[in-house]
Amino acid sequence: MTIRTRPTVLVFLDSPQRTVETVRPAVLELITLGRTLGRVDVVTLGAPTVEVLATLGAYGVHLVHQAQVPTSLPESSYRLTSVLASVLATAVRRNDADVLLVPSSFAGKEAAAVAAARLGSGLVVDASSLAWTGEPGAGDPAPLRLGKRVFAGTWTTVSTVASDPAVVTVRANTVVAEPAAVATEAVVEPLPVEVEAPRVTVVERTLKERAAGRPQLEEAAIVVAGGRGTNGDFGPVDDLADALGAAVGATRDAVFEGWFDRYIGQTGVTVAPRLYIGAGISGAPHHRGGMQASQVIVSVNNDPEAPIVEQSDFAVVGDLADVLPQAAAAIREHKAARA
Amino acid sequence: MPNIVAYVVRQRDHLAQRAAHQRVVSVLVRIVVLLKYVPDISSDRRFEEGRVVRDPAAGSLNELDEHAVEAALRIVESQPGGDHEVVAVTLAPATADIALRKAYQMGVHRGVRVTDDALAGSDYFGTAAALAAAVRRLDAENGAVRPVDLVITGMAALDGLGSVVPALVAEELGWAQLTLAKSVALDGDARGATLTITREVDDAHETLAAPLPAVLSVTDTANSPRYPNFKLIMAARSKAIEEWSAADLGLDPATVGLAGARTVTVEAAPSPARPEVQVVVDKGEGGKALAEFLIRNDLV
Ligand SMILES: Cc1cc2nc3c(=O)[nH]c(=O)nc-3n(C[C@H](O)[C@H](O)[C@H](O)COP(=O)(O)OP(=O)(O)OC[C@H]3O[C@@H](n4cnc5c(N)ncnc54)[C@H](O)[C@@H]3O)c2cc1C
Ligand SMILES: Cc1cc2nc3c(=O)[nH]c(=O)nc-3n(C[C@H](O)[C@H](O)[C@H](O)COP(=O)(O)OP(=O)(O)OC[C@H]3O[C@@H](n4cnc5c(N)ncnc54)[C@H](O)[C@@H]3O)c2cc1C
């Protein structure tokens, strides 16, 4: 019998800046998830700050592979799929990782896919659960079992990945991020990466402005979304979101009207928060595909027959312009009394 | 972007030389659009034995791929000359002809369906390998006198929702990938053509450019797909669809389909139903009721 050493899990620590100044909640979740599978290392393109290293240590990360790409490579191209894929594939090989975990986003999925192609690995995107099929350490190699919610959340599938390594992208809010029982000292190791000259030129790249003080839509624990029923006034939606400390989202129709900039749904952002509140939203399948995995769904709609009512745990039939501000006020009152 | 005046097919030497020599603009554009046949999003979508049920009565062209067709047609229509070709390729069973007919109705010139039992159950990599092989075959047709300039795809298939096939096809072909475009511009001269896109990905606005050949994926904001016109609808009915097998594409059956799949769906079950919804009709206290529900459930 082959005795397998503890599996190694590599997590992609992405960062919009050249120095890694924060660890996104989605990455902390992946590290937390990774610890249930084996020893966790991370790979990153930037230099982590002292604070970031402390956080990684608190979460039980052992090694931080810091990619060193050729100096001839323009910095603007660091986020191209082909470059990220080289970094990920090189780190997996160097680390002899059994699992590569990447946060699910359009860019993350592409990079994971191309890295998997180069590694000859299987890929599951948007996984919502991960576990070894056998006892870790018992056999060699036990395939991974991955749960996934499909068809707008109406079906749940389980796939196995037989390849070692396995490449998986994981949705935000799949687990609650928790520091490790025993902290580690995260050590940075340089990772030389060979990169082919990219065929694509980045002509321009500007970071979007984030709404100050609001969590990122993809990662938020609470999301308040507005649709056509707002009639263009997102004031009540913003108000409730502020009271709850929530992120704001919208439907595609509302975005196409120019009322908001980011929409939830199959072609937009997928969210899976603890709480989703949809106001003035009918609950079309395209929208539902992006929010159905939310733990609790609340809707406010003046039409009791709107499909979203049936899809909710709690629904208020009424005008959102009345209901949302009243709810926001009651929540603020409750929070003030608690404080 | 400057006006697209003279777009010449990318630098394949003979073409470039011919164009330069004849001092005319060569305008042969050849585009492959990749189209997926998917179950209707509002139908009763389901699995049987770990595979998606492809009910011919409730399947159609992936809506998002109409944007790929539209992008291809707009590019060829913006070029002078009339000898362009847009070829639609789908990897699917025979029921998918309805998707190719839809593409014909929109104005696509030629449709190819890649069908083989050996390809059933393909994972992302098997799918991308087969689609790339079809592109390569089209590229090499007739001694490669009319190579493929561009592959255009949708941003996601509404059943699998992977959004990875375009990047994987580009990787297979060794071509540039320009994905998730919300606007597309093509321009160039006798030395070659450049495709420029804008996109919004993960918190950034980007403008990316690459020389052809390339793989382009377009989002649903890139254009509004046209409605088929009557003449094309009539013509689409009888237009032939070519069928290619795995062997036609030189694919090793061990590397594609279920045999080559690196991930396998072992279980599929309907998700447990949500508990019955609690409905409150607002008679002046609806907002308070909402707040109380959240507080009661520890969500505040
Ligand atoms: C290819 C494709 C992809 C798509 N992708 C997406 C996607 O990713 N995300 C997405 O969201 N959509 C997507 N759509 C659009 C989707 O199909 C729906 O059209 C859209 O979600 C509807 O938006 P809505 O709920 O805001 O508007 P509507 O369907 O018009 O619903 C408005 C709701 O507001 C209610 N209402 C009106 N006034 C009030 C009031 N004063 N108070 C309370 N309620 C009120 C109405 O009763 C109604 O139920 C896609 C469509 C296509 C074709
Ligand atoms: C619910 C579900 C979940 C799945 N999960 C996985 C998984 O985790 N891992 C895995 O390896 N496989 C998975 N598969 C299999 C995978 O979907 C197929 O290989 C599929 O053909 C491509 O993936 P996609 O549907 O996600 O396409 P996407 O990558 O979303 O497609 C993007 C674009 O590529 C083009 N395209 C995609 N498929 C085809 C095609 N067959 N013919 C022509 N053009 C095409 C279209 O232009 C489309 O708009 C899954 C399938 C389903 C139905």
Coordinates of N, CA, C and O and ligand atoms in Angstrom, one line a residue, chain A residues 226-231 250-254 259 263-269 279-288 290 300-304 306-308 316 318-321, chain B residues 63-64 67 158 220, ligand 1:
Chain A
G226 N -32.0 45.9 -6.9 CA -33.1 46.7 -7.5 C -33.4 46.3 -8.9 O -32.4 46.1 -9.7
G227 N -34.6 46.3 -9.3 CA -35.0 46.1 -10.7 C -35.8 47.2 -11.3 O -35.8 48.3 -10.9
R228 N -36.5 46.8 -12.4 CA -37.3 47.8 -13.1 C -38.3 48.5 -12.2 O -38.7 49.6 -12.5
G229 N -38.8 47.8 -11.2 CA -39.8 48.3 -10.3 C -39.3 49.5 -9.5 O -40.1 50.2 -8.9
T230 N -38.0 49.8 -9.5 CA -37.5 51.0 -8.8 C -37.8 52.2 -9.7 O -37.8 53.4 -9.2
N231 N -38.2 52.0 -10.9 CA -38.5 53.1 -11.8 C -37.3 54.1 -11.9 O -37.5 55.3 -12.2
A250 N -28.3 44.8 -9.2 CA -29.4 45.2 -10.0 C -29.8 44.1 -11.0 O -29.1 43.1 -11.0
T251 N -30.8 44.2 -11.7 CA -31.1 43.3 -12.8 C -30.5 43.9 -14.1 O -30.1 45.1 -14.2
R252 N -30.4 43.1 -15.1 CA -29.9 43.6 -16.4 C -30.7 44.7 -17.0 O -30.2 45.7 -17.5
D253 N -32.0 44.6 -16.8 CA -32.9 45.6 -17.4 C -32.6 47.0 -16.7 O -32.5 48.0 -17.4
A254 N -32.4 46.9 -15.4 CA -32.1 48.2 -14.7 C -30.7 48.7 -15.1 O -30.5 50.0 -15.2
W259 N -29.6 52.8 -14.8 CA -29.8 53.1 -13.4 C -28.8 52.7 -12.4 O -28.7 53.1 -11.3
Y263 N -25.0 44.1 -12.8 CA -26.2 43.3 -12.6 C -25.8 41.9 -12.2 O -24.8 41.3 -12.5
I264 N -26.8 41.3 -11.5 CA -26.7 39.9 -11.0 C -27.4 39.0 -12.0 O -28.4 39.4 -12.6
G265 N -26.8 37.9 -12.3 CA -27.5 36.9 -13.2 C -26.5 36.1 -14.0 O -25.3 36.2 -13.8
Q266 N -27.1 35.3 -14.9 CA -26.3 34.4 -15.6 C -25.2 35.0 -16.5 O -24.1 34.5 -16.7
T267 N -25.5 36.2 -17.0 CA -24.5 36.9 -17.8 C -23.8 38.0 -17.0 O -22.9 38.7 -17.5
G268 N -24.2 38.2 -15.8 CA -23.6 39.2 -14.9 C -22.8 38.5 -13.8 O -22.1 37.6 -13.9
V269 N -23.0 39.1 -12.6 CA -22.3 38.6 -11.4 C -23.1 37.5 -10.7 O -24.4 37.6 -10.6
A279 N -35.8 43.9 -4.8 CA -36.9 44.8 -4.8 C -37.2 45.3 -6.2 O -36.4 45.7 -6.9
G280 N -38.5 45.1 -6.6 CA -38.9 45.5 -7.9 C -38.3 44.7 -9.0 O -38.0 45.1 -10.1
I281 N -38.1 43.4 -8.6 CA -37.5 42.4 -9.5 C -38.5 41.3 -9.8 O -39.0 40.8 -8.8
S282 N -38.7 40.9 -11.0 CA -39.7 39.9 -11.3 C -39.2 38.4 -11.0 O -40.0 37.5 -10.7
G283 N -37.9 38.2 -11.1 CA -37.3 36.9 -10.9 C -37.2 36.0 -12.1 O -37.5 34.8 -12.1
A284 N -36.8 36.7 -13.3 CA -36.7 36.0 -14.5 C -35.5 34.9 -14.4 O -34.6 35.1 -13.6
P285 N -35.7 33.8 -15.1 CA -34.7 32.7 -15.0 C -33.2 33.2 -15.2 O -32.3 32.8 -14.5
H286 N -33.0 34.2 -16.1 CA -31.6 34.7 -16.3 C -31.1 35.4 -15.0 O -29.9 35.3 -14.7
H287 N -32.0 36.1 -14.3 CA -31.6 36.7 -13.1 C -31.4 35.7 -12.0 O -30.4 35.7 -11.2
R288 N -32.4 34.8 -11.9 CA -32.4 33.8 -10.9 C -31.1 32.9 -10.9 O -30.6 32.6 -9.8
G290 N -28.2 33.8 -11.2 CA -27.1 34.4 -10.5 C -27.3 34.7 -9.0 O -26.5 35.2 -8.4
V300 N -39.4 42.1 -2.4 CA -40.4 43.1 -2.2 C -41.0 43.4 -3.6 O -40.2 43.9 -4.5
N301 N -42.2 43.2 -3.8 CA -42.8 43.3 -5.2 C -44.3 43.7 -5.0 O -45.0 43.1 -4.2
N302 N -44.8 44.6 -5.9 CA -46.2 44.9 -5.7 C -47.2 44.0 -6.4 O -48.4 44.1 -6.3
D303 N -46.6 43.0 -7.1 CA -47.4 42.0 -7.7 C -47.3 40.6 -7.0 O -46.2 40.0 -7.1
P304 N -48.3 40.1 -6.4 CA -48.2 38.9 -5.7 C -47.9 37.7 -6.6 O -47.5 36.6 -6.2
A306 N -45.7 37.8 -9.1 CA -44.4 37.8 -9.7 C -43.6 36.5 -9.3 O -43.7 36.1 -8.2
P307 N -42.9 35.9 -10.3 CA -42.3 34.6 -10.0 C -41.3 34.7 -8.8 O -41.2 33.7 -8.1
I308 N -40.7 35.8 -8.5 CA -39.8 35.9 -7.4 C -40.4 35.6 -6.1 O -39.8 35.2 -5.1
V316 N -42.6 40.5 0.8 CA -43.6 41.5 1.1 C -44.2 42.0 -0.2 O -43.5 42.3 -1.2
G318 N -45.9 44.7 -1.9 CA -46.2 46.2 -1.6 C -45.2 47.0 -2.5 O -44.4 46.5 -3.3
D319 N -45.4 48.3 -2.3 CA -44.6 49.2 -3.1 C -43.2 49.4 -2.4 O -43.1 49.7 -1.2
L320 N -42.1 49.2 -3.2 CA -40.8 49.2 -2.6 C -40.5 50.6 -2.0 O -39.7 50.7 -1.1
A321 N -41.1 51.6 -2.6 CA -40.8 53.0 -2.2 C -41.3 53.2 -0.7 O -40.8 54.1 0.0
Chain B
E63 N -28.9 31.5 -26.6 CA -29.2 32.9 -26.9 C -28.0 33.8 -27.0 O -27.9 34.7 -27.8
L64 N -27.0 33.5 -26.1 CA -25.8 34.4 -26.1 C -25.0 34.2 -27.4 O -24.2 35.1 -27.7
H67 N -25.3 36.7 -30.3 CA -24.4 37.9 -30.3 C -23.1 37.6 -31.1 O -22.5 38.5 -31.7
L158 N -25.7 28.8 -21.8 CA -26.6 29.0 -20.7 C -26.9 27.7 -20.0 O -27.6 27.7 -19.0
D220 N -23.3 39.9 -24.1 CA -24.7 40.3 -24.6 C -24.8 41.8 -24.7 O -25.9 42.3 -25.1
Ligands
LIG1 C1 -29.5 36.3 -23.1 C2 -30.1 37.0 -21.9 C3 -29.3 37.1 -20.8 C4 -29.8 37.8 -19.7 N1 -29.1 37.8 -18.5 C5 -29.6 38.5 -17.4 C6 -28.9 38.5 -16.2 O1 -27.7 38.0 -16.1 N2 -29.4 39.2 -15.2 C7 -30.7 39.8 -15.2 O2 -31.1 40.3 -14.2 N3 -31.4 39.7 -16.4 C8 -30.9 39.1 -17.5 N4 -31.6 39.0 -18.6 C9 -32.9 39.8 -18.6 C10 -34.0 38.9 -17.9 O3 -34.5 38.0 -18.8 C11 -35.2 39.9 -17.4 O4 -35.7 40.6 -18.5 C12 -34.7 40.8 -16.3 O5 -34.1 40.1 -15.3 C13 -36.0 41.5 -15.8 O6 -35.6 42.6 -14.9 P1 -36.5 43.1 -13.8 O7 -36.9 42.0 -12.9 O8 -35.8 44.3 -13.2 O9 -37.8 43.7 -14.6 P2 -39.2 43.1 -14.8 O10 -39.2 41.7 -15.3 O11 -39.9 44.2 -15.6 O12 -39.8 43.1 -13.3 C14 -40.1 44.3 -12.6 C15 -40.8 43.9 -11.3 O13 -41.0 45.0 -10.5 C16 -42.3 44.9 -9.9 N5 -42.7 46.3 -9.6 C17 -43.0 47.3 -10.4 N6 -43.2 48.5 -9.7 C18 -42.9 48.2 -8.4 C19 -43.0 48.9 -7.2 N7 -43.2 50.2 -7.1 N8 -42.7 48.2 -6.0 C20 -42.4 46.9 -6.0 N9 -42.3 46.2 -7.1 C21 -42.6 46.8 -8.3 C22 -43.2 44.3 -11.0 O14 -44.3 43.7 -10.4 C23 -42.2 43.3 -11.6 O15 -42.4 42.0 -11.1 C24 -31.1 38.4 -19.7 C25 -31.9 38.3 -20.9 C26 -31.4 37.6 -22.0 C27 -32.2 37.5 -23.2

